[in-house]
Amino acid sequence: MAQMNPANRLLTGDLRIMNQTEMIIEPARETAVLGEFEVVVLGGGPAGIAAATAAAAAGRSTILVEAYGFLGGMGTAAGVTNFCGLHANVHGEIRQVVHGVADRLLERMRQLGGLNEPHVIFGGRIAAQAYDNSAFKVAADGLVTASGARLLFHAQAAGVMMRSPNEIDALLIETKSGRRAIRGRVYIDASGDGDLAAYAGAPFEKGTDGDSMLYPSTMFRVNGVDAERAGDAWNHFGRWMEEAERKGRIFPRKTPIIRPQKNPMEWRANVTQIANPDGTPVDCTDAEQLSWAEVEGRRQIVDFFQFLRESAPGFENAYILEIAPQVGVRETRRVVGDYQLTEDDVLSCASFDDTIGVNGWMIEAHVAGDILFKWQDIPASRGFNHLPYRMILPKRVDNLLVVGRCASMTHMGQSAARVSGACFVMGQAAGTAADLSLRAGSHPRDLDVPLLQQALERDGAYLGR
Ligand SMILES: Cc1cc2nc3c(=O)[nH]c(=O)nc-3n(C[C@H](O)[C@H](O)[C@H](O)COP(=O)(O)OP(=O)(O)OC[C@H]3O[C@@H](n4cnc5c(N)ncnc54)[C@H](O)[C@@H]3O)c2cc1C
């Protein structure tokens, strides 16, 4: 039986999602300890992949817990299939500015034949890099397991035990084998939704006033496109939609993003926008709203696909290859840390002494009915901002780092640094910081930051200095 420290608190109530008033009392129970690890990472998206890989490669016993049976997070489960934020427009020259663990992942994807060359977008202002979903999954499996980290799939975090008000003792998970506890020394929340941080009592924000988060979208891919006839259709979809709207068709969102994949017969479409019936963005930490969103996303896709076949040359014989397994979530909880990255930091290409890497993506806010873009001063500026170590240090919980789209950023700052490039940066920094703080016998907050920066640079990361 696991030793129960009297100071332990079982925290699950923070994530109560439905407004039910009737409650039942569950009897106390014993929970088997699955294992004890130096580093426990929750969530296998870009941030969690980098975090677990960095911690395990530094020699730390590490477990990565993931609800799905594959890695990639929104990058695979939401069908994103495209890396943004790996590049920046540095005084007019588009350069890859995220390296380290990300390079090792990209190389594995390239070897699998599943990585496109970067494609320049927005009139030459920035580049993104498309990939095949399966290549990301397989490359991430290989990268994480080769680092020595243990993978636990199909495991849903369900709560934490606290050993003191500020320290997590164990992560509680639900698996096919039943409920388990995982003991750790340093925890990394890479769940995208800040689930672990919320269970542990860290403060968080959502949107600007609690209900104006970025809108989610369900992605889909089509196959059977006549690539020659489709040509550069990505430049014309917006105009074709406007023409259709004049004839009475209604689209939930302007500014479609529809691009070919590696095989030019296959295109991915990022065109939906999922609102509640009252028009507010779906809160993807609310199980009922999330369920509505899944149905609504697929409904919008069927509707848009009909428009594609009717209106876009080359798409007449296309078919829906895949609707992503889940709605694509852009923003839920943003866990408040020692510093919140802001819109101004992004637009002014801010520098920080405690830089752990850089973000070169612009402000990309999915607002009601459209996308709002705001750019760094390109090409006059260097085109990227530093990401400070303080943005992954949550308030109130000492043995926790929070990385990825749920890290400490304002609503608008997050609209930029939520993309994959910055998530890889934060994840690698957290995994490395976990190792160094364990070595120093201190909490991540007390880490000697220059030591962390040296370690990151030694492992190939670019800190923008
Ligand atoms: C529609 C859409 C299009 C986008 N387009 C792009 C793009 O073109 N390029 C780009 O770079 N970015 C894009 N993004 C943003 C980007 O994909 C995400 O912000 C990024 O994946 C975030 O990475 P992350 O590791 O922080 O979290 P996520 O990718 O969200 O990964 C979190 C992981 O944690 C797991 N998890 C969560 N809670 C639990 C739990 N309680 N228990 C167990 N596991 C859990 C999830 O299953 C998931 O695998 C897009 C996002 C959306 C929604």
Short mmCIF file of C-alpha atoms in Angstrom, two decimals, residues 8-420:
data_model
loop_
_atom_site.label_atom_id
_atom_site.label_comp_id
_atom_site.label_asym_id
_atom_site.label_seq_id
_atom_site.Cartn_x
_atom_site.Cartn_y
_atom_site.Cartn_z
CA ASN A 8 -1.50 14.75 1.41
CA ARG A 9 -4.43 16.35 -0.34
CA LEU A 10 -6.36 14.71 -3.10
CA LEU A 11 -7.20 17.35 -5.68
CA THR A 12 -9.67 16.64 -8.39
CA GLY A 13 -12.44 19.13 -7.71
CA ASP A 14 -10.71 21.96 -9.61
CA LEU A 15 -11.55 20.23 -12.84
CA ARG A 16 -15.23 19.67 -12.12
CA ILE A 17 -16.75 20.55 -15.43
CA MET A 18 -20.48 20.22 -15.37
CA ASN A 19 -22.73 22.39 -13.31
CA GLN A 20 -24.37 19.57 -11.48
CA THR A 21 -25.57 20.16 -7.99
CA GLU A 22 -26.18 16.57 -7.01
CA MET A 23 -23.02 14.97 -5.66
CA ILE A 24 -22.11 11.46 -4.57
CA ILE A 25 -19.36 10.60 -2.10
CA GLU A 26 -16.92 8.01 -3.40
CA PRO A 27 -15.46 5.74 -0.74
CA ALA A 28 -11.75 6.19 0.02
CA ARG A 29 -9.66 3.64 -1.83
CA GLU A 30 -6.14 2.34 -2.18
CA THR A 31 -4.37 3.14 -5.43
CA ALA A 32 -1.43 1.11 -6.69
CA VAL A 33 1.76 3.03 -7.42
CA LEU A 34 2.76 2.34 -11.03
CA GLY A 35 6.28 3.60 -10.44
CA GLU A 36 8.54 6.32 -9.12
CA PHE A 37 10.33 8.55 -11.59
CA GLU A 38 12.59 11.54 -11.33
CA VAL A 39 10.63 13.35 -14.02
CA VAL A 40 6.93 12.86 -14.80
CA VAL A 41 5.69 14.51 -18.00
CA LEU A 42 1.96 14.80 -18.71
CA GLY A 43 1.03 15.15 -22.39
CA GLY A 44 2.78 14.00 -25.55
CA GLY A 45 2.37 17.00 -27.86
CA PRO A 46 5.33 18.99 -29.21
CA ALA A 47 6.10 20.35 -25.71
CA GLY A 48 5.85 16.99 -23.93
CA ILE A 49 7.86 15.15 -26.57
CA ALA A 50 10.72 17.64 -26.19
CA ALA A 51 10.47 17.70 -22.39
CA ALA A 52 10.58 13.93 -21.94
CA THR A 53 13.34 13.52 -24.53
CA ALA A 54 15.54 16.17 -22.91
CA ALA A 55 15.03 14.88 -19.36
CA ALA A 56 15.66 11.26 -20.26
CA ALA A 57 18.64 12.08 -22.50
CA ALA A 58 20.17 13.83 -19.48
CA GLY A 59 19.96 10.52 -17.64
CA ARG A 60 16.81 11.09 -15.60
CA SER A 61 14.29 8.30 -15.12
CA THR A 62 11.37 9.78 -17.01
CA ILE A 63 7.81 8.79 -17.85
CA LEU A 64 5.62 10.45 -20.45
CA VAL A 65 1.89 9.96 -19.81
CA GLU A 66 -0.47 10.45 -22.76
CA ALA A 67 -4.21 9.97 -23.15
CA TYR A 68 -3.99 8.87 -26.79
CA GLY A 69 -2.14 5.84 -28.18
CA PHE A 70 0.29 8.07 -30.09
CA LEU A 71 2.34 11.24 -29.68
CA GLY A 72 2.06 14.59 -31.43
CA GLY A 73 -0.77 16.25 -29.50
CA MET A 74 -2.75 18.68 -31.63
CA GLY A 75 -0.06 18.09 -34.30
CA THR A 76 -1.48 14.60 -34.92
CA ALA A 77 -4.71 14.18 -32.92
CA ALA A 78 -6.12 17.41 -34.34
CA GLY A 79 -4.65 16.82 -37.81
CA VAL A 80 -2.52 19.99 -37.81
CA THR A 81 0.17 18.29 -39.99
CA ASN A 82 2.18 21.50 -40.33
CA PHE A 83 4.92 23.02 -38.16
CA CYS A 84 4.75 26.76 -37.57
CA GLY A 85 7.22 28.71 -35.52
CA LEU A 86 10.30 26.74 -36.50
CA HIS A 87 11.31 29.72 -38.64
CA ALA A 88 11.62 33.49 -38.30
CA ASN A 89 12.02 36.29 -40.79
CA VAL A 90 15.40 37.64 -39.67
CA HIS A 91 15.87 41.00 -41.38
CA GLY A 92 14.30 39.68 -44.57
CA GLU A 93 15.91 36.23 -44.53
CA ILE A 94 13.71 33.29 -43.48
CA ARG A 95 15.78 31.10 -41.15
CA GLN A 96 15.08 28.09 -38.99
CA VAL A 97 15.47 29.39 -35.43
CA VAL A 98 14.27 26.41 -33.38
CA HIS A 99 16.83 23.64 -33.09
CA GLY A 100 17.94 21.08 -30.49
CA VAL A 101 15.39 18.30 -29.89
CA ALA A 102 13.28 19.68 -32.76
CA ASP A 103 16.13 18.99 -35.20
CA ARG A 104 16.33 15.38 -34.08
CA LEU A 105 12.59 14.94 -34.59
CA LEU A 106 12.67 16.60 -38.02
CA GLU A 107 15.55 14.36 -39.10
CA ARG A 108 13.63 11.23 -38.13
CA MET A 109 10.56 12.48 -40.03
CA ARG A 110 12.72 13.25 -43.06
CA GLN A 111 14.17 9.74 -43.00
CA LEU A 112 10.63 8.37 -43.01
CA GLY A 113 9.91 10.44 -46.10
CA GLY A 114 7.17 12.31 -44.26
CA LEU A 115 8.52 15.87 -44.07
CA ASN A 116 8.00 18.53 -46.75
CA GLU A 117 10.52 21.24 -47.43
CA PRO A 118 9.49 24.50 -45.71
CA HIS A 119 6.97 26.49 -47.76
CA VAL A 120 6.94 30.28 -47.75
CA ILE A 121 3.57 31.88 -46.89
CA PHE A 122 1.98 35.28 -46.29
CA GLY A 123 3.61 36.89 -49.31
CA GLY A 124 7.10 35.72 -48.39
CA ARG A 125 6.96 36.91 -44.78
CA ILE A 126 7.38 33.55 -43.03
CA ALA A 127 7.70 29.79 -43.67
CA ALA A 128 5.94 26.73 -42.31
CA GLN A 129 6.73 23.04 -42.83
CA ALA A 130 4.09 20.42 -43.59
CA TYR A 131 4.39 16.75 -42.66
CA ASP A 132 2.55 13.48 -42.80
CA ASN A 133 0.65 12.60 -39.65
CA SER A 134 1.99 9.06 -39.44
CA ALA A 135 5.58 10.24 -39.86
CA PHE A 136 5.21 12.54 -36.85
CA LYS A 137 3.76 9.74 -34.73
CA VAL A 138 6.41 7.18 -35.68
CA ALA A 139 9.34 9.62 -35.46
CA ALA A 140 8.18 10.81 -32.03
CA ASP A 141 7.87 7.20 -30.78
CA GLY A 142 11.46 6.59 -31.90
CA LEU A 143 12.83 9.83 -30.49
CA VAL A 144 11.27 9.49 -27.05
CA THR A 145 11.98 5.80 -26.57
CA ALA A 146 15.58 6.18 -27.82
CA SER A 147 16.11 8.84 -25.15
CA GLY A 148 15.26 6.22 -22.52
CA ALA A 149 11.96 7.75 -21.44
CA ARG A 150 9.12 5.36 -20.69
CA LEU A 151 5.88 5.91 -22.58
CA LEU A 152 2.52 5.28 -20.97
CA PHE A 153 -0.30 5.57 -23.50
CA HIS A 154 -4.05 5.45 -22.97
CA ALA A 155 -3.57 6.99 -19.55
CA GLN A 156 -5.72 9.93 -18.55
CA ALA A 157 -4.58 12.19 -15.71
CA ALA A 158 -7.35 12.33 -13.11
CA GLY A 159 -5.89 14.21 -10.15
CA VAL A 160 -2.86 14.68 -7.94
CA MET A 161 -1.80 13.95 -4.39
CA MET A 162 0.04 16.81 -2.73
CA ARG A 163 2.80 16.18 -0.22
CA SER A 164 2.63 19.78 0.95
CA PRO A 165 0.55 22.76 -0.21
CA ASN A 166 3.24 23.57 -2.77
CA GLU A 167 4.60 20.19 -3.81
CA ILE A 168 3.07 17.42 -5.88
CA ASP A 169 3.57 13.94 -4.49
CA ALA A 170 1.88 11.80 -7.14
CA LEU A 171 -0.05 12.06 -10.39
CA LEU A 172 -3.23 9.99 -10.43
CA ILE A 173 -4.18 8.39 -13.72
CA GLU A 174 -6.98 6.24 -15.09
CA THR A 175 -5.87 3.42 -17.38
CA LYS A 176 -7.28 0.23 -18.87
CA SER A 177 -5.61 -1.53 -15.93
CA GLY A 178 -7.43 0.73 -13.50
CA ARG A 179 -6.46 3.77 -11.46
CA ARG A 180 -2.76 4.21 -10.73
CA ALA A 181 -0.48 6.70 -9.02
CA ILE A 182 2.84 7.83 -10.45
CA ARG A 183 5.31 9.29 -8.00
CA GLY A 184 7.78 11.90 -9.24
CA ARG A 185 10.26 14.48 -8.07
CA VAL A 186 9.79 17.04 -10.83
CA TYR A 187 6.57 17.24 -12.85
CA ILE A 188 6.15 18.82 -16.26
CA ASP A 189 2.65 19.78 -17.38
CA ALA A 190 2.60 19.57 -21.17
CA SER A 191 -1.10 18.73 -21.35
CA GLY A 192 -1.92 21.82 -23.41
CA ASP A 193 -4.87 22.39 -21.05
CA GLY A 194 -2.86 22.82 -17.85
CA ASP A 195 -4.68 19.84 -16.31
CA LEU A 196 -1.86 18.89 -13.95
CA ALA A 197 -1.23 22.47 -12.87
CA ALA A 198 -4.95 23.00 -12.22
CA TYR A 199 -5.20 19.80 -10.18
CA ALA A 200 -2.23 20.99 -8.12
CA GLY A 201 -3.82 24.36 -7.43
CA ALA A 202 -1.70 26.62 -9.67
CA PRO A 203 -3.50 29.79 -10.78
CA PHE A 204 -4.61 30.01 -14.39
CA GLU A 205 -6.48 32.26 -16.81
CA LYS A 206 -8.72 31.61 -19.81
CA GLY A 207 -9.25 34.07 -22.63
CA THR A 208 -9.38 37.75 -21.81
CA ASP A 209 -12.34 37.69 -19.44
CA GLY A 210 -12.90 34.01 -18.90
CA ASP A 211 -14.97 33.28 -21.98
CA SER A 212 -13.18 34.81 -24.95
CA MET A 213 -10.61 32.16 -25.72
CA LEU A 214 -9.30 31.62 -29.22
CA TYR A 215 -11.84 29.64 -31.23
CA PRO A 216 -11.07 25.99 -31.93
CA SER A 217 -11.25 24.38 -35.40
CA THR A 218 -11.70 20.81 -36.58
CA MET A 219 -9.21 19.99 -39.34
CA PHE A 220 -9.65 17.61 -42.25
CA ARG A 221 -7.68 16.30 -45.20
CA VAL A 222 -8.97 15.48 -48.66
CA ASN A 223 -7.44 13.20 -51.27
CA GLY A 224 -8.04 12.74 -54.98
CA VAL A 225 -7.25 16.36 -55.87
CA ASP A 226 -6.14 16.98 -59.47
CA ALA A 227 -3.02 18.90 -58.46
CA GLU A 228 -2.42 20.40 -61.90
CA ARG A 229 -5.89 21.86 -62.13
CA ALA A 230 -5.88 22.94 -58.50
CA GLY A 231 -2.64 24.88 -59.08
CA ASP A 232 -2.14 27.59 -56.46
CA ALA A 233 -5.74 27.34 -55.30
CA TRP A 234 -4.62 28.29 -51.76
CA ASN A 235 -4.36 31.87 -53.05
CA HIS A 236 -7.97 31.84 -54.30
CA PHE A 237 -10.13 30.03 -51.75
CA GLY A 238 -10.84 33.28 -49.86
CA ARG A 239 -12.14 34.98 -53.01
CA TRP A 240 -14.24 31.94 -54.00
CA MET A 241 -15.78 31.95 -50.52
CA GLU A 242 -16.65 35.65 -50.80
CA GLU A 243 -18.35 34.96 -54.13
CA ALA A 244 -20.32 32.09 -52.59
CA GLU A 245 -21.33 34.29 -49.64
CA ARG A 246 -22.72 36.88 -52.04
CA LYS A 247 -24.95 34.09 -53.36
CA GLY A 248 -26.16 33.29 -49.85
CA ARG A 249 -23.80 30.64 -48.49
CA ILE A 250 -22.64 31.24 -44.92
CA PHE A 251 -19.19 30.23 -43.67
CA PRO A 252 -18.34 30.17 -39.97
CA ARG A 253 -14.94 31.74 -40.61
CA LYS A 254 -13.12 33.82 -43.21
CA THR A 255 -9.40 33.32 -44.03
CA PRO A 256 -9.29 29.64 -45.01
CA ILE A 257 -5.94 27.83 -44.79
CA ILE A 258 -6.01 25.00 -47.35
CA ARG A 259 -2.68 23.62 -48.57
CA PRO A 260 -1.26 20.54 -50.32
CA GLN A 261 0.56 17.88 -48.31
CA LYS A 262 3.66 16.01 -49.49
CA ASN A 263 1.58 14.08 -51.99
CA PRO A 264 0.04 16.88 -54.09
CA MET A 265 -3.21 14.88 -54.43
CA GLU A 266 -3.71 15.33 -50.69
CA TRP A 267 -4.67 18.70 -49.15
CA ARG A 268 -5.34 19.73 -45.57
CA ALA A 269 -8.04 22.20 -44.66
CA ASN A 270 -8.14 24.50 -41.66
CA VAL A 271 -11.41 26.32 -42.28
CA THR A 272 -13.89 25.59 -39.51
CA GLN A 273 -14.58 27.64 -36.42
CA ILE A 274 -16.37 26.03 -33.52
CA ALA A 275 -18.61 28.20 -31.38
CA ASN A 276 -21.26 27.33 -28.82
CA PRO A 277 -24.85 27.93 -29.94
CA ASP A 278 -24.61 31.41 -28.33
CA GLY A 279 -21.57 32.29 -30.45
CA THR A 280 -18.97 32.10 -27.66
CA PRO A 281 -15.84 30.00 -28.26
CA VAL A 282 -16.13 26.43 -27.08
CA ASP A 283 -14.29 25.85 -23.80
CA CYS A 284 -12.46 22.62 -24.54
CA THR A 285 -12.00 21.88 -20.83
CA ASP A 286 -15.78 21.52 -20.51
CA ALA A 287 -16.80 17.97 -21.43
CA GLU A 288 -20.26 18.97 -22.60
CA GLN A 289 -19.06 21.87 -24.76
CA LEU A 290 -16.29 19.65 -26.12
CA SER A 291 -18.83 17.01 -27.11
CA TRP A 292 -20.94 19.63 -28.90
CA ALA A 293 -17.76 20.83 -30.66
CA GLU A 294 -16.90 17.41 -32.08
CA VAL A 295 -20.31 17.06 -33.75
CA GLU A 296 -20.36 20.69 -34.91
CA GLY A 297 -16.84 20.42 -36.40
CA ARG A 298 -17.78 17.41 -38.50
CA ARG A 299 -21.01 19.11 -39.58
CA GLN A 300 -19.08 22.17 -40.77
CA ILE A 301 -16.59 19.96 -42.62
CA VAL A 302 -19.27 18.15 -44.61
CA ASP A 303 -20.77 21.53 -45.52
CA PHE A 304 -17.43 23.04 -46.55
CA PHE A 305 -16.40 19.95 -48.50
CA GLN A 306 -19.53 20.26 -50.62
CA PHE A 307 -18.50 23.86 -51.41
CA LEU A 308 -14.96 22.69 -52.30
CA ARG A 309 -16.19 20.11 -54.76
CA GLU A 310 -18.63 22.54 -56.35
CA SER A 311 -16.35 25.57 -56.52
CA ALA A 312 -12.64 24.68 -56.62
CA PRO A 313 -11.13 23.46 -59.91
CA GLY A 314 -9.34 20.16 -59.36
CA PHE A 315 -11.44 19.22 -56.31
CA GLU A 316 -14.42 17.79 -58.24
CA ASN A 317 -13.43 14.17 -57.52
CA ALA A 318 -11.81 14.72 -54.18
CA TYR A 319 -12.98 12.81 -51.11
CA ILE A 320 -12.56 13.30 -47.40
CA LEU A 321 -9.55 11.24 -46.41
CA GLU A 322 -9.71 11.99 -42.71
CA ILE A 323 -11.54 14.18 -40.25
CA ALA A 324 -9.12 14.68 -37.35
CA PRO A 325 -9.77 12.44 -34.34
CA GLN A 326 -10.56 15.46 -32.21
CA VAL A 327 -11.42 19.15 -32.41
CA GLY A 328 -8.28 21.29 -32.67
CA VAL A 329 -7.85 23.22 -29.42
CA ARG A 330 -5.95 26.51 -29.55
CA GLU A 331 -6.43 27.90 -26.09
CA THR A 332 -7.78 26.73 -22.77
CA ARG A 333 -6.01 27.32 -19.44
CA ARG A 334 -2.95 29.54 -19.46
CA VAL A 335 -1.18 28.80 -16.19
CA VAL A 336 0.09 31.97 -14.56
CA GLY A 337 3.82 31.89 -13.95
CA ASP A 338 6.58 34.22 -12.88
CA TYR A 339 6.30 36.08 -16.21
CA GLN A 340 3.50 36.20 -18.81
CA LEU A 341 4.65 36.56 -22.41
CA THR A 342 2.67 39.44 -23.98
CA GLU A 343 1.57 40.59 -27.41
CA ASP A 344 3.99 43.50 -27.10
CA ASP A 345 6.87 41.08 -26.39
CA VAL A 346 6.05 39.27 -29.64
CA LEU A 347 5.60 42.39 -31.77
CA SER A 348 8.63 44.22 -30.36
CA CYS A 349 10.85 41.11 -30.60
CA ALA A 350 11.62 41.39 -26.89
CA SER A 351 14.86 40.15 -25.36
CA PHE A 352 15.09 38.50 -21.93
CA ASP A 353 18.21 37.68 -19.90
CA ASP A 354 16.70 34.30 -19.04
CA THR A 355 16.01 33.31 -22.67
CA ILE A 356 15.49 29.60 -23.29
CA GLY A 357 14.86 29.94 -27.04
CA VAL A 358 12.86 31.99 -29.48
CA ASN A 359 9.47 32.46 -31.13
CA GLY A 360 9.29 33.82 -34.67
CA TRP A 361 5.54 33.35 -35.24
CA MET A 362 3.28 36.37 -35.47
CA ILE A 363 0.11 37.12 -33.47
CA GLU A 364 -2.50 34.76 -34.92
CA ALA A 365 -5.72 35.26 -32.98
CA HIS A 366 -8.73 33.18 -33.99
CA VAL A 367 -11.47 35.68 -33.19
CA ALA A 368 -15.19 35.44 -33.97
CA GLY A 369 -15.58 34.74 -37.69
CA ASP A 370 -11.99 35.39 -38.72
CA ILE A 371 -8.28 35.34 -37.92
CA LEU A 372 -6.54 38.49 -36.70
CA PHE A 373 -2.87 38.69 -37.70
CA LYS A 374 -0.35 41.17 -36.31
CA TRP A 375 3.25 41.13 -37.45
CA GLN A 376 6.64 41.97 -36.09
CA ASP A 377 8.26 44.85 -37.95
CA ILE A 378 9.58 42.77 -40.85
CA PRO A 379 12.26 43.13 -42.24
CA ALA A 380 13.47 45.96 -39.99
CA SER A 381 13.41 43.79 -36.86
CA ARG A 382 15.14 40.47 -36.20
CA GLY A 383 11.69 38.85 -36.41
CA PHE A 384 11.71 36.82 -33.19
CA ASN A 385 11.27 37.32 -29.45
CA HIS A 386 13.03 35.49 -26.65
CA LEU A 387 11.02 33.07 -24.55
CA PRO A 388 11.97 33.63 -20.89
CA TYR A 389 12.52 30.74 -18.47
CA ARG A 390 10.10 32.45 -16.04
CA MET A 391 7.17 31.73 -18.36
CA ILE A 392 7.39 27.99 -17.62
CA LEU A 393 7.59 28.43 -13.82
CA PRO A 394 4.03 28.36 -12.44
CA LYS A 395 3.14 30.26 -9.33
CA ARG A 396 2.29 28.36 -6.17
CA VAL A 397 3.61 24.87 -7.09
CA ASP A 398 7.34 24.38 -6.60
CA ASN A 399 8.13 21.03 -8.25
CA LEU A 400 6.24 21.77 -11.47
CA LEU A 401 7.10 23.28 -14.85
CA VAL A 402 4.33 24.16 -17.32
CA VAL A 403 5.15 24.17 -21.03
CA GLY A 404 3.49 24.51 -24.42
CA ARG A 405 0.23 26.25 -25.18
CA CYS A 406 -0.76 26.28 -21.48
CA ALA A 407 2.44 28.08 -20.36
CA SER A 408 2.40 31.55 -18.83
CA MET A 409 1.34 33.97 -21.57
CA THR A 410 -1.35 36.58 -21.95
CA HIS A 411 -4.27 35.74 -24.24
CA MET A 412 -2.66 37.55 -27.19
CA GLY A 413 0.92 36.45 -26.41
CA GLN A 414 -0.36 32.87 -26.47
CA SER A 415 -1.91 33.38 -29.90
CA ALA A 416 1.68 33.50 -31.22
CA ALA A 417 3.80 31.28 -28.98
CA ARG A 418 1.23 28.44 -28.88
CA VAL A 419 2.52 27.05 -32.20
CA SER A 420 4.77 24.00 -32.40
#
